[in-house]
C-alpha cells in the first residue's frame, strides 16, 4: 500500500477550496482510497462518511460538501455510509482531530479490504451536504461565476470555462473585462503565461480546463487581493474606456 | 524500509517546539527509528546522540533537549550513545548540516540493524540536556503553565490538561480567564471548535489531551500574537468584570 | 520505483534558485531520474528536454537553464533530447502544466526503461539555454560574486567559496566586509552558526562548500531584505571605519 499526499496547503477552514483540489486530483489516481479532511465542524454532529463511487475509488471525509464534487468526477455516489463503528477507528477518539482518530483509520481499513457497509448505517445520497461548485450564470452580455481556488503562484482559478469565451466571441489576444471585489479590470486572453509582457494581467485556460486570472511572472492574488474561494467574478467583453 | 516525514514546519531554532511535535508523534509509530533535527548548536560541542528507549524505538538527534520528552513517552531512556564513529556517517562532515552528514546516516544504519553501541561511547542518561516541558504550577486560585506549540490553525497548545479544569470546578460552557503576554482574556470552555459562535475565543481539550486556546473558525495566534513556545500562560476562573 | 520530493519550496519563477537546489541535490542520489520543473515559459517555444549525463542519471525538465548546473555535477551532458513524442505524455497536454502532462510522464517512462532517443530528436548540447551560476570575479582587493539561494532560515548562500577567504588571508574570527543591495556590512567569519553571540552577522562555509551570510539564531534575509537569486554581493577585508 502506498500513501501519497496531494496537498497540505488548503487554507484553514477552506472546505470549498479543498473540494476543488480533491475534485481536480481524483481522476489521476485509479483504484485509490481518497482521504480528505477539511473539517471545521469536527466534534459536532456532522457525519463522518465513506462514499462509494460509481467508478469504484471510495472517498472518506466529513459530510460538509468536501467530497461530493470529487464523487461527481468519479461517476457519482453509488452508496454512502456513515462511520459509526468504533472498532474501525482509534479507541477514545478526540473531539478535535477526527482526521487522525476516525477518518485515517477508516481509509486504512478500506484500503485493507474492509467492506464499506461495516463502517455504519447507509445514508441517503440525497441527504448529503452539498456545496455546489462552479456555477456560471449568464446576465445579458456578461457571465457571473466564482473564484474556485487561489494557487501558490497567485493565479485565481474561476468557474468559467472555454464555453463562455466562445459565447462572448473572444479568442487569444482579445481583451476581456473582469469584475471582482468591487473592481473592474481589463485582462488579455492568452494561451499560456509567457505570452504577453511580464506583469500583464491575463485570462488563461488552466490545466483543468477552467479560466484563470493570472499575472505573467507575477501574482494576480497580490495585485487583486486574495479573494475567498466562492467570491463572485464577472466576465464580459472589454468595452473601450469612455474616459480613456 | 519506509521513510515518513512528520513535519518540516517547526520554526527555525524551535527546539522546544520540535520536542513537542516529536513527543506527540512517537506513540503512533511502533518499531520505528525516529530522526529529529532542530539544531541551532550544530558544529559546536553539543553531542550527537542515539537514545535507546525502554519501549524499543530509538531516537537520533542532537543533545539539546529535543529528544527527551519523546523518550519519556516511550518508557524513558534505556541507554544513550554519543555518535563519534565517522565510518557510520558521511566522510568530511560539514560543520553546519549534521542532519545530512551525521544524524540521517546514523538513523539509516540503525534501521539497517547496526547496534547502538557501534556509534560511539555510552553516555550517562543523567547528563543529557533537559528542556522540561509541560510544567503546571498552582498559585492560589489559578494555574501557571506554558504555551507548548502554535499550530498552523493558530491554536495555542498549553501545558494545562483536564485536571486543572477539574480542580477549578469548570466544565463545558463555563468561562475561563487567561493571562498571556500581559493581557487578560476571557474564553469559553468548549468540547470542540464548532461549539459557540464563529470568532469566539475558546479553551478546548485538544487531541493530545492538552488544553488549547482557539478561535472558532479563526486564529488565536492572529488575535493574541504568536507567543514563543515556553511563554507563560495563566488559567483561572473568570471573575465578573468590576467595571463591566 | 520510489519517488522522493526534494523541494516544493522554490519560489515561483525561480529558475536560477531551482537550478541551485537541483545541482546541490543530484550528487546524493545515484541511479535516479531527476525531474525538475520551474517553468515560467510553459506553453511557449522553450524545449522540453531529457538530458543524459556522463555519470548516468538523466535529467528531465524545460530548456531554460534549470538543468545544466546539475548536469555539470554529474559529469556533464552526454546527450540531449527534445521531448516531442506525444505517445510518451498525457494526451491533449495543457499549455500551462507541462510538469503534469509532459515532464512527469517522461520521467516515469525513463525510470521504466524507455530509451532517451524515443522521446524525440537529439539536440546539440551547445544549443541548450545556459544560466551560469557561481561566477566570482576579483576586483582589486575584493571579490564580486552573487547570491545563489536564500534558504528557509534566511541564510544567503553566495557563490564565494573558501578559496576567496584564502586569497584575502582571512580565517575564523576575522571580520569581513560585505556589500549587498547598496549596503556595506561587517560580518564575522565563523566555523558554524553557534560560534559568536546570538544576532551576530556571520559568514560561514555552508554544507555545500559555499560561503553563506547568516545571523546566529536569526535570519540574514530578514535583516538584509531577501535579495533575488543572482544579486551581486562583494566580499572584502573589513577596513576600520574612518568615521568610527
XYZ file of C-alpha atoms in Angstrom:
732
model
C 0.000 0.000 0.000
C 1.357 3.407 -0.931
C 0.376 6.721 0.631
C 0.541 9.892 -1.450
C -0.037 13.380 -0.098
C -1.806 15.581 -2.637
C -1.833 18.767 -0.592
C -1.414 20.070 2.921
C -1.763 23.646 1.697
C -5.530 24.099 1.736
C -6.221 27.127 3.905
C -7.697 26.503 7.358
C -11.497 26.032 7.170
C -11.304 26.057 3.332
C -13.892 23.359 2.684
C -14.750 24.803 -0.708
C -11.103 25.181 -1.670
C -10.378 21.648 -0.503
C -13.261 20.282 -2.515
C -11.770 21.826 -5.673
C -8.311 20.410 -5.017
C -9.807 16.998 -4.360
C -12.109 17.038 -7.384
C -9.241 18.051 -9.669
C -6.999 15.280 -8.334
C -9.077 12.129 -8.099
C -9.098 11.468 -11.839
C -5.355 10.815 -11.838
C -5.467 8.030 -9.253
C -7.227 4.828 -10.296
C -8.081 2.273 -7.597
C -7.346 4.622 -4.760
C -8.916 5.335 -1.400
C -9.197 9.124 -1.172
C -8.971 10.617 2.306
C -9.788 14.314 2.640
C -10.176 16.274 5.839
C -11.073 19.951 5.964
C -13.310 19.822 8.928
C -14.241 22.988 10.817
C -17.245 21.129 12.242
C -15.159 18.376 13.848
C -16.670 17.152 17.074
C -20.159 18.413 16.205
C -22.956 16.376 14.697
C -21.703 16.459 11.094
C -21.448 12.906 9.867
C -18.188 11.095 9.083
C -18.625 9.422 5.699
C -17.473 6.698 3.376
C -18.690 7.355 -0.163
C -18.535 4.538 -2.697
C -18.361 5.991 -6.205
C -19.656 4.605 -9.483
C -16.118 4.307 -10.861
C -15.001 2.472 -7.756
C -12.488 4.595 -5.796
C -14.092 5.420 -2.426
C -13.870 8.761 -0.625
C -13.535 9.249 3.139
C -14.173 12.502 4.987
C -16.698 14.747 6.706
C -20.239 15.408 5.452
C -19.730 19.101 4.771
C -19.608 19.215 0.999
C -15.904 18.427 0.719
C -16.320 15.080 -1.016
C -19.243 15.463 -3.411
C -17.553 17.336 -6.282
C -14.879 14.629 -6.335
C -17.567 11.932 -6.271
C -19.144 13.625 -9.295
C -15.859 13.314 -11.163
C -15.851 9.604 -10.361
C -19.289 8.955 -11.849
C -21.290 9.987 -8.782
C -22.118 8.430 -5.431
C -23.113 4.779 -5.636
C -23.646 4.376 -1.918
C -22.918 6.456 1.183
C -22.144 5.163 4.675
C -21.911 6.904 7.994
C -18.878 5.887 10.022
C -20.144 4.838 13.447
C -18.294 1.585 14.098
C -15.851 2.465 16.858
C -13.921 -0.746 16.279
C -12.664 0.598 12.954
C -11.154 3.732 14.466
C -8.932 4.695 17.361
C -10.319 3.956 20.799
C -11.467 7.084 22.661
C -11.448 9.397 19.666
C -10.723 13.035 20.449
C -13.368 15.623 19.652
C -10.922 17.793 17.694
C -8.918 15.519 15.395
C -11.136 13.073 13.566
C -8.608 13.019 10.725
C -6.334 11.009 12.972
C -8.889 9.160 15.072
C -11.716 8.319 12.650
C -11.040 9.184 9.011
C -7.472 7.921 8.531
C -8.188 4.597 10.261
C -11.319 4.203 8.120
C -9.347 4.889 4.935
C -6.716 2.371 6.014
C -9.365 -0.276 6.707
C -10.987 0.388 3.318
C -7.617 0.047 1.610
C -7.151 -3.194 3.529
C -10.364 -4.630 2.122
C -12.977 -3.884 4.777
C -16.428 -3.554 3.221
C -17.982 -0.067 3.319
C -21.117 -1.483 4.926
C -19.118 -2.454 8.007
C -18.443 1.168 8.937
C -22.029 2.011 9.861
C -25.524 2.651 8.553
C -26.200 3.522 4.942
C -27.062 7.155 4.289
C -29.344 8.576 1.595
C -27.153 10.192 -1.048
C -29.768 12.928 -1.313
C -29.228 13.891 2.323
C -25.513 14.673 1.915
C -24.432 18.269 2.436
C -23.853 19.958 -0.919
C -21.549 22.874 -1.594
C -22.180 23.498 -5.258
C -19.103 24.430 -7.229
C -18.629 26.098 -10.494
C -21.907 27.880 -11.026
C -21.839 30.139 -14.076
C -24.838 32.301 -14.932
C -25.382 34.427 -17.998
C -26.531 38.000 -17.294
C -27.038 39.919 -20.535
C -23.678 40.248 -22.254
C -21.695 39.012 -19.301
C -21.238 35.890 -17.206
C -21.272 35.644 -13.458
C -19.083 32.941 -11.974
C -16.950 32.406 -8.906
C -13.382 32.086 -7.753
C -12.702 28.412 -7.057
C -9.134 28.457 -5.873
C -6.073 30.638 -5.447
C -2.899 28.666 -6.122
C 0.567 29.309 -4.729
C 1.514 31.322 -7.820
C -1.362 33.677 -7.035
C -3.421 32.518 -10.020
C -7.181 32.747 -9.424
C -8.975 29.741 -10.824
C -12.560 30.607 -11.767
C -15.609 28.546 -12.604
C -15.601 29.883 -16.182
C -14.582 27.547 -18.951
C -13.778 27.951 -22.624
C -17.525 27.852 -23.415
C -18.074 31.331 -22.017
C -15.308 32.759 -24.193
C -16.907 31.164 -27.238
C -20.282 32.684 -26.380
C -18.678 36.087 -25.987
C -16.905 35.565 -29.317
C -13.483 36.058 -27.755
C -10.178 34.383 -28.549
C -6.435 34.651 -27.847
C -5.185 38.230 -27.881
C -8.621 39.731 -27.187
C -9.255 41.867 -24.150
C -11.757 40.839 -21.518
C -13.337 42.704 -18.637
C -13.292 41.237 -15.139
C -15.297 42.494 -12.178
C -14.020 41.214 -8.887
C -14.247 42.574 -5.346
C -15.726 45.880 -6.477
C -13.033 46.442 -9.081
C -13.282 46.464 -12.845
C -10.179 45.289 -14.651
C -9.086 44.567 -18.179
C -7.155 41.415 -18.898
C -5.855 39.833 -22.080
C -6.786 36.343 -23.208
C -3.620 34.301 -23.611
C -2.756 30.707 -24.432
C -0.173 30.486 -21.673
C 1.513 32.687 -19.087
C 4.557 33.653 -21.092
C 2.589 35.194 -23.968
C 2.395 38.920 -23.338
C 4.716 41.128 -21.328
C 5.813 40.415 -17.759
C 3.278 41.931 -15.378
C 0.395 41.633 -17.865
C -2.981 40.713 -16.346
C -4.203 37.668 -18.227
C -7.024 35.207 -18.526
C -5.792 31.737 -19.406
C -7.389 28.333 -19.797
C -5.689 26.461 -16.996
C -4.646 22.849 -16.821
C -8.079 21.776 -15.545
C -9.963 23.496 -18.367
C -11.025 26.431 -16.192
C -10.291 30.060 -16.932
C -7.726 31.506 -14.540
C -6.828 35.113 -13.813
C -3.046 35.401 -13.866
C -0.202 37.881 -13.991
C 2.698 36.932 -16.244
C 5.686 36.288 -13.920
C 3.716 37.809 -11.074
C 0.825 37.112 -8.733
C -2.766 38.033 -9.538
C -3.612 37.451 -5.877
C -1.038 40.034 -4.855
C -2.384 42.503 -7.413
C -6.069 41.941 -6.660
C -6.032 40.776 -3.064
C -6.691 37.134 -2.275
C -10.413 36.660 -2.784
C -12.066 33.943 -0.725
C -12.973 30.830 -2.651
C -16.586 31.364 -3.671
C -16.207 35.093 -4.388
C -18.172 36.347 -7.353
C -16.354 37.240 -10.548
C -17.933 38.656 -13.694
C -16.542 38.100 -17.172
C -17.501 40.370 -20.050
C -16.219 41.695 -23.320
C -13.927 44.652 -22.640
C -15.513 47.976 -23.586
C -13.422 50.963 -24.595
C -12.871 53.188 -21.590
C -15.035 56.307 -22.189
C -12.644 58.413 -20.194
C -9.548 56.840 -21.703
C 12.262 0.412 4.756
C 9.803 3.258 4.581
C 10.541 6.921 5.327
C 7.783 9.142 6.693
C 8.082 12.885 7.204
C 6.180 14.029 10.286
C 6.882 17.724 9.954
C 9.160 20.188 8.227
C 7.229 23.091 9.729
C 8.927 23.520 13.083
C 10.113 27.113 13.242
C 13.854 27.737 12.866
C 15.682 27.206 16.197
C 12.435 25.890 17.752
C 13.973 23.128 19.847
C 11.170 23.268 22.379
C 8.500 23.300 19.694
C 10.196 20.402 17.891
C 10.359 18.403 21.104
C 6.588 18.745 21.499
C 5.886 17.665 17.910
C 8.192 14.698 18.332
C 6.811 13.653 21.713
C 3.244 13.805 20.408
C 4.105 11.704 17.351
C 6.270 8.825 18.509
C 3.438 6.877 20.096
C 1.808 6.282 16.707
C 4.837 4.595 15.140
C 5.831 1.238 16.591
C 9.226 -0.218 15.674
C 10.475 2.995 14.157
C 13.770 4.848 14.154
C 12.923 8.462 14.954
C 15.209 11.105 13.461
C 14.741 14.666 14.694
C 16.941 17.643 13.923
C 16.339 21.121 15.306
C 19.904 22.046 15.896
C 20.917 25.674 16.435
C 24.113 24.426 18.078
C 25.253 22.431 15.044
C 29.034 22.418 14.711
C 29.587 23.253 18.383
C 30.325 20.805 21.155
C 26.755 19.631 21.687
C 26.719 15.857 21.404
C 25.064 13.895 18.598
C 23.006 11.120 20.197
C 21.395 7.760 19.738
C 18.871 7.104 22.520
C 17.595 3.581 23.018
C 14.195 3.679 24.698
C 12.547 1.227 27.057
C 9.805 0.503 24.532
C 12.344 -0.119 21.822
C 12.121 2.570 19.122
C 15.398 4.532 19.168
C 15.746 8.297 18.746
C 18.515 10.089 16.861
C 19.343 13.791 17.149
C 21.271 16.477 18.986
C 21.739 16.628 22.766
C 19.819 19.864 23.277
C 16.604 18.626 24.890
C 14.844 17.795 21.622
C 14.665 14.048 22.193
C 13.999 13.550 25.899
C 10.248 14.286 26.038
C 9.749 11.752 23.253
C 11.917 9.239 25.083
C 9.686 9.736 28.130
C 6.646 8.786 26.034
C 8.470 5.611 25.014
C 9.106 4.479 28.588
C 12.267 6.504 29.134
C 15.898 6.223 28.087
C 17.320 2.724 28.394
C 20.767 3.683 27.115
C 22.308 6.726 25.451
C 25.187 6.758 22.979
C 27.245 9.588 21.582
C 27.777 9.363 17.826
C 31.512 9.596 17.218
C 32.160 6.802 14.711
C 32.960 8.606 11.488
C 32.550 5.426 9.473
C 28.797 5.499 10.134
C 28.359 8.984 8.673
C 29.357 10.915 5.598
C 33.077 11.434 5.134
C 34.208 15.004 5.864
C 31.025 16.120 7.613
C 30.194 19.806 7.267
C 30.027 21.932 10.396
C 26.562 23.273 9.517
C 24.415 20.341 8.380
C 24.732 17.390 10.711
C 21.213 16.344 9.768
C 22.574 15.279 6.417
C 26.089 14.275 7.395
C 25.733 12.607 10.812
C 22.151 12.134 12.013
C 20.435 10.801 8.881
C 23.215 8.304 8.146
C 23.085 7.158 11.787
C 19.321 6.682 11.603
C 19.701 4.731 8.360
C 22.353 2.478 9.891
C 20.166 1.885 12.962
C 17.246 0.981 10.724
C 19.586 -1.358 8.879
C 20.413 -3.217 12.070
C 23.642 -1.618 13.300
C 23.910 -1.870 17.074
C 23.673 1.414 19.019
C 26.949 0.636 20.776
C 28.801 0.848 17.459
C 28.131 4.574 17.113
C 30.367 5.653 19.971
C 30.765 5.766 23.750
C 27.858 5.295 26.120
C 26.628 8.453 27.815
C 25.091 8.810 31.271
C 21.379 9.387 30.840
C 21.576 11.848 33.715
C 23.985 14.041 31.776
C 21.636 14.644 28.847
C 20.417 18.203 28.302
C 16.890 18.593 29.606
C 14.316 21.090 28.419
C 11.404 20.396 30.717
C 8.017 20.565 29.092
C 4.608 20.956 30.463
C 5.204 22.432 33.868
C 1.990 23.464 35.579
C 2.079 25.178 38.971
C -0.829 26.076 41.208
C -0.791 29.637 42.535
C -3.780 30.296 44.761
C -6.910 30.018 42.657
C -5.077 29.927 39.380
C -2.633 27.745 37.482
C 0.536 28.845 35.774
C 1.530 26.852 32.704
C 3.180 27.457 29.369
C 2.483 27.583 25.675
C 3.854 24.404 24.122
C 3.092 24.873 20.466
C 1.292 27.101 17.995
C -0.181 25.044 15.162
C -0.922 26.162 11.616
C -4.515 26.935 12.540
C -3.221 29.402 15.107
C -4.310 27.252 18.057
C -2.088 27.651 21.123
C -1.436 24.338 22.796
C -0.758 24.780 26.505
C 0.681 22.546 29.190
C -2.668 22.538 31.040
C -4.718 19.364 30.976
C -8.235 18.460 32.012
C -7.029 18.044 35.608
C -6.706 21.801 36.079
C -10.259 22.369 34.894
C -11.467 19.804 37.369
C -9.614 21.489 40.208
C -11.117 24.838 39.223
C -14.538 23.181 39.082
C -15.082 24.214 35.485
C -16.821 22.396 32.646
C -18.113 22.903 29.102
C -19.858 26.246 28.664
C -18.101 27.886 31.615
C -15.946 30.955 31.165
C -12.290 30.913 31.995
C -9.722 33.664 32.402
C -6.435 33.542 30.544
C -3.418 35.750 31.185
C -0.953 35.723 28.363
C 1.658 38.233 27.210
C 0.409 40.906 29.603
C -3.193 40.524 28.505
C -6.164 39.245 30.430
C -8.785 37.500 28.316
C -11.983 35.594 28.828
C -12.525 32.403 26.889
C -15.275 29.801 26.915
C -14.668 26.129 27.627
C -15.925 24.086 24.679
C -15.893 20.460 23.663
C -14.814 21.232 20.125
C -14.182 24.206 17.855
C -17.581 24.421 16.273
C -19.452 24.840 19.543
C -20.023 28.555 20.093
C -20.181 31.345 17.546
C -17.566 31.930 14.878
C -14.859 34.185 16.285
C -15.393 33.016 19.869
C -12.252 32.670 21.987
C -12.267 29.159 23.355
C -10.373 26.735 25.520
C -10.628 23.183 24.236
C -9.121 19.856 25.208
C -7.069 19.104 22.125
C -6.314 15.790 20.511
C -3.278 15.220 22.752
C -5.213 15.819 25.956
C -3.822 19.326 26.443
C -5.899 22.471 26.749
C -5.636 24.679 23.682
C -6.581 28.311 23.211
C -8.549 28.584 19.979
C -10.786 30.873 17.987
C -13.745 29.200 16.282
C -13.074 29.448 12.528
C -10.261 31.868 13.230
C -6.736 32.036 14.585
C -5.935 32.591 18.252
C -2.344 33.330 17.234
C -3.558 36.125 14.977
C -5.759 37.502 17.738
C -3.204 37.238 20.536
C 0.090 37.413 18.683
C 2.197 34.293 18.254
C 3.728 33.644 21.647
C 7.046 31.800 21.671
C 6.857 28.202 22.800
C 7.587 28.334 26.515
C 5.683 31.575 27.156
C 3.825 31.693 30.430
C 0.061 31.401 30.443
C -2.192 31.605 33.481
C -5.549 29.860 33.740
C -8.136 30.964 36.278
C -11.843 31.051 36.876
C -13.309 34.066 35.096
C -14.297 36.814 37.515
C -17.034 39.268 36.732
C -15.523 42.452 35.327
C -15.870 45.095 38.115
C -16.035 47.836 35.524
C -18.370 45.864 33.224
C 10.246 2.554 -8.036
C 10.397 5.147 -5.309
C 9.509 8.820 -5.644
C 11.260 11.374 -3.437
C 10.376 15.056 -3.298
C 13.463 17.210 -2.818
C 11.691 20.557 -2.631
C 8.417 22.251 -3.402
C 9.677 25.489 -1.873
C 11.461 27.082 -4.819
C 9.901 30.498 -5.271
C 7.589 30.958 -8.261
C 9.590 31.670 -11.459
C 12.858 30.978 -9.562
C 14.677 29.148 -12.346
C 18.066 30.160 -11.009
C 17.146 29.224 -7.451
C 15.759 25.891 -8.644
C 18.930 25.163 -10.581
C 20.969 25.613 -7.395
C 18.715 23.327 -5.365
C 18.857 20.701 -8.092
C 22.625 20.935 -8.589
C 23.227 20.609 -4.849
C 20.958 17.549 -4.595
C 21.764 15.276 -7.519
C 25.041 14.027 -6.087
C 23.228 12.271 -3.249
C 21.007 10.127 -5.484
C 22.761 7.515 -7.585
C 20.816 5.849 -10.418
C 17.978 8.306 -10.260
C 15.801 10.035 -12.812
C 15.742 13.708 -11.804
C 12.599 15.642 -12.661
C 12.718 19.412 -12.179
C 10.105 21.928 -13.226
C 10.438 25.662 -12.723
C 8.906 26.754 -15.941
C 7.721 30.325 -16.415
C 7.912 29.770 -20.195
C 5.478 26.821 -20.166
C 3.383 26.710 -23.321
C 5.853 28.819 -25.310
C 8.519 27.512 -27.662
C 11.057 26.577 -24.986
C 12.010 22.945 -25.475
C 11.133 20.115 -23.089
C 14.292 18.093 -22.514
C 15.756 14.784 -21.499
C 19.448 15.159 -20.661
C 21.583 12.035 -20.392
C 24.582 12.735 -18.154
C 28.068 11.279 -18.225
C 27.569 9.681 -14.806
C 24.304 8.146 -15.931
C 21.375 9.694 -14.021
C 19.208 11.548 -16.561
C 17.531 14.908 -16.004
C 14.071 15.921 -17.261
C 12.765 19.484 -17.461
C 12.487 22.659 -19.506
C 15.300 24.142 -21.599
C 15.660 27.337 -19.582
C 18.918 26.751 -17.736
C 17.370 24.817 -14.858
C 19.077 21.517 -15.610
C 22.607 22.350 -16.782
C 24.298 23.094 -13.430
C 23.044 19.723 -12.188
C 24.270 18.039 -15.361
C 27.695 19.586 -14.701
C 27.735 17.958 -11.264
C 27.021 14.622 -12.956
C 29.969 14.829 -15.318
C 28.265 16.949 -17.968
C 25.726 16.313 -20.714
C 26.377 13.180 -22.725
C 23.355 13.613 -24.989
C 20.295 15.865 -25.050
C 16.869 15.021 -26.446
C 13.847 17.166 -27.130
C 10.597 15.618 -25.917
C 8.215 15.636 -28.863
C 6.731 12.127 -28.806
C 3.134 12.666 -27.698
C 2.689 8.961 -27.009
C 5.017 9.260 -24.012
C 2.960 12.004 -22.349
C -0.636 12.708 -21.485
C -2.998 13.042 -24.422
C -4.056 16.640 -25.117
C -1.433 18.289 -22.930
C -2.460 21.606 -21.394
C -0.480 24.710 -22.296
C 0.050 25.637 -18.642
C 1.085 22.487 -16.761
C 3.772 20.563 -18.629
C 5.048 19.249 -15.300
C 1.968 17.053 -15.149
C 1.376 16.471 -18.847
C 4.849 16.139 -20.382
C 7.719 16.111 -17.870
C 6.416 13.746 -15.187
C 5.235 11.152 -17.730
C 8.624 11.375 -19.477
C 10.458 10.867 -16.187
C 8.230 7.887 -15.401
C 8.888 6.331 -18.810
C 12.640 6.860 -18.390
C 12.511 5.224 -14.982
C 10.591 2.378 -16.606
C 13.375 1.783 -19.105
C 12.310 3.740 -22.201
C 15.358 4.844 -24.200
C 16.045 8.613 -24.277
C 16.125 8.527 -28.073
C 12.460 7.530 -28.176
C 11.315 10.900 -26.756
C 12.241 12.943 -29.819
C 15.099 14.394 -31.847
C 18.583 14.796 -30.469
C 19.585 18.338 -29.598
C 23.048 19.897 -29.769
C 24.317 20.275 -26.204
C 25.818 23.604 -27.245
C 22.375 24.952 -28.096
C 20.951 24.481 -24.605
C 19.968 27.596 -22.674
C 22.640 28.421 -20.092
C 22.149 30.309 -16.869
C 25.660 30.488 -15.485
C 25.927 30.051 -11.765
C 28.557 30.893 -9.330
C 30.607 33.482 -11.121
C 33.245 35.052 -8.854
C 35.446 37.859 -10.173
C 38.384 39.503 -8.464
C 38.360 43.307 -8.445
C 41.432 44.685 -6.706
C 41.298 43.653 -3.074
C 37.746 42.389 -3.220
C 35.705 39.680 -4.895
C 32.428 40.136 -6.716
C 30.063 37.169 -6.557
C 26.347 36.547 -6.415
C 23.615 35.343 -4.118
C 22.662 31.820 -5.169
C 19.886 30.956 -2.788
C 18.036 32.133 0.289
C 17.071 29.190 2.485
C 14.185 28.961 4.923
C 16.430 30.024 7.810
C 17.150 33.245 5.960
C 20.754 32.279 5.209
C 22.067 33.762 1.948
C 24.147 31.256 0.048
C 26.725 33.014 -2.148
C 28.935 31.878 -4.999
C 32.054 32.525 -2.892
C 33.987 29.542 -1.628
C 36.810 29.050 0.840
C 39.305 29.953 -1.900
C 38.358 33.619 -1.746
C 38.922 33.726 2.001
C 42.352 32.222 1.496
C 43.245 34.823 -1.099
C 42.116 37.568 1.261
C 44.170 35.980 4.020
C 41.154 35.632 6.303
C 40.230 32.919 8.780
C 37.790 32.121 11.598
C 37.228 35.079 13.903
C 38.287 37.651 11.326
C 35.931 40.374 10.176
C 34.854 40.648 6.594
C 33.104 43.381 4.637
C 30.041 42.607 2.567
C 28.424 44.921 0.019
C 24.930 43.889 -0.895
C 21.968 45.853 -2.215
C 23.679 49.203 -1.734
C 24.623 48.417 1.862
C 28.021 47.887 3.382
C 28.106 45.498 6.331
C 30.657 43.879 8.566
C 30.347 40.199 9.354
C 32.489 37.777 11.297
C 33.922 34.592 9.811
C 32.735 31.645 11.855
C 33.026 27.884 11.642
C 29.363 27.336 12.427
C 26.280 29.313 13.416
C 26.554 28.942 17.140
C 30.013 30.478 17.402
C 29.561 34.135 18.286
C 26.688 35.844 20.052
C 23.050 35.451 19.092
C 22.195 38.060 16.464
C 25.761 38.255 15.127
C 26.090 38.698 11.341
C 28.317 35.907 10.136
C 29.944 34.433 7.073
C 30.103 30.656 7.254
C 31.215 27.894 4.911
C 27.936 26.102 4.357
C 27.273 22.433 3.844
C 27.823 22.723 0.078
C 31.198 24.418 0.450
C 29.831 27.876 -0.386
C 30.115 30.897 1.858
C 26.797 31.876 3.382
C 25.737 35.095 5.061
C 23.932 34.181 8.284
C 22.663 35.605 11.539
C 23.229 33.422 14.598
C 19.740 32.318 15.762
C 18.206 34.835 13.390
C 17.576 35.482 9.726
C 20.017 37.314 7.476
C 17.235 37.663 4.911
C 15.097 39.467 7.469
C 17.981 41.736 8.417
C 19.136 42.492 4.871
C 15.977 42.008 2.837
C 15.581 38.945 0.653
C 17.834 39.552 -2.327
C 16.830 37.870 -5.581
C 18.958 34.916 -6.566
C 21.610 36.358 -8.859
C 22.034 39.596 -6.890
C 25.585 40.877 -6.721
C 27.491 40.596 -3.466
C 31.011 41.864 -2.816
C 33.374 40.316 -0.292
C 36.371 42.238 1.038
C 38.618 42.524 4.045
C 36.927 44.703 6.654
C 38.533 48.136 6.894
C 38.415 50.197 10.066
C 35.576 52.714 9.791
C 37.231 56.151 9.313
C 34.274 57.809 10.977
C 34.052 55.233 13.705
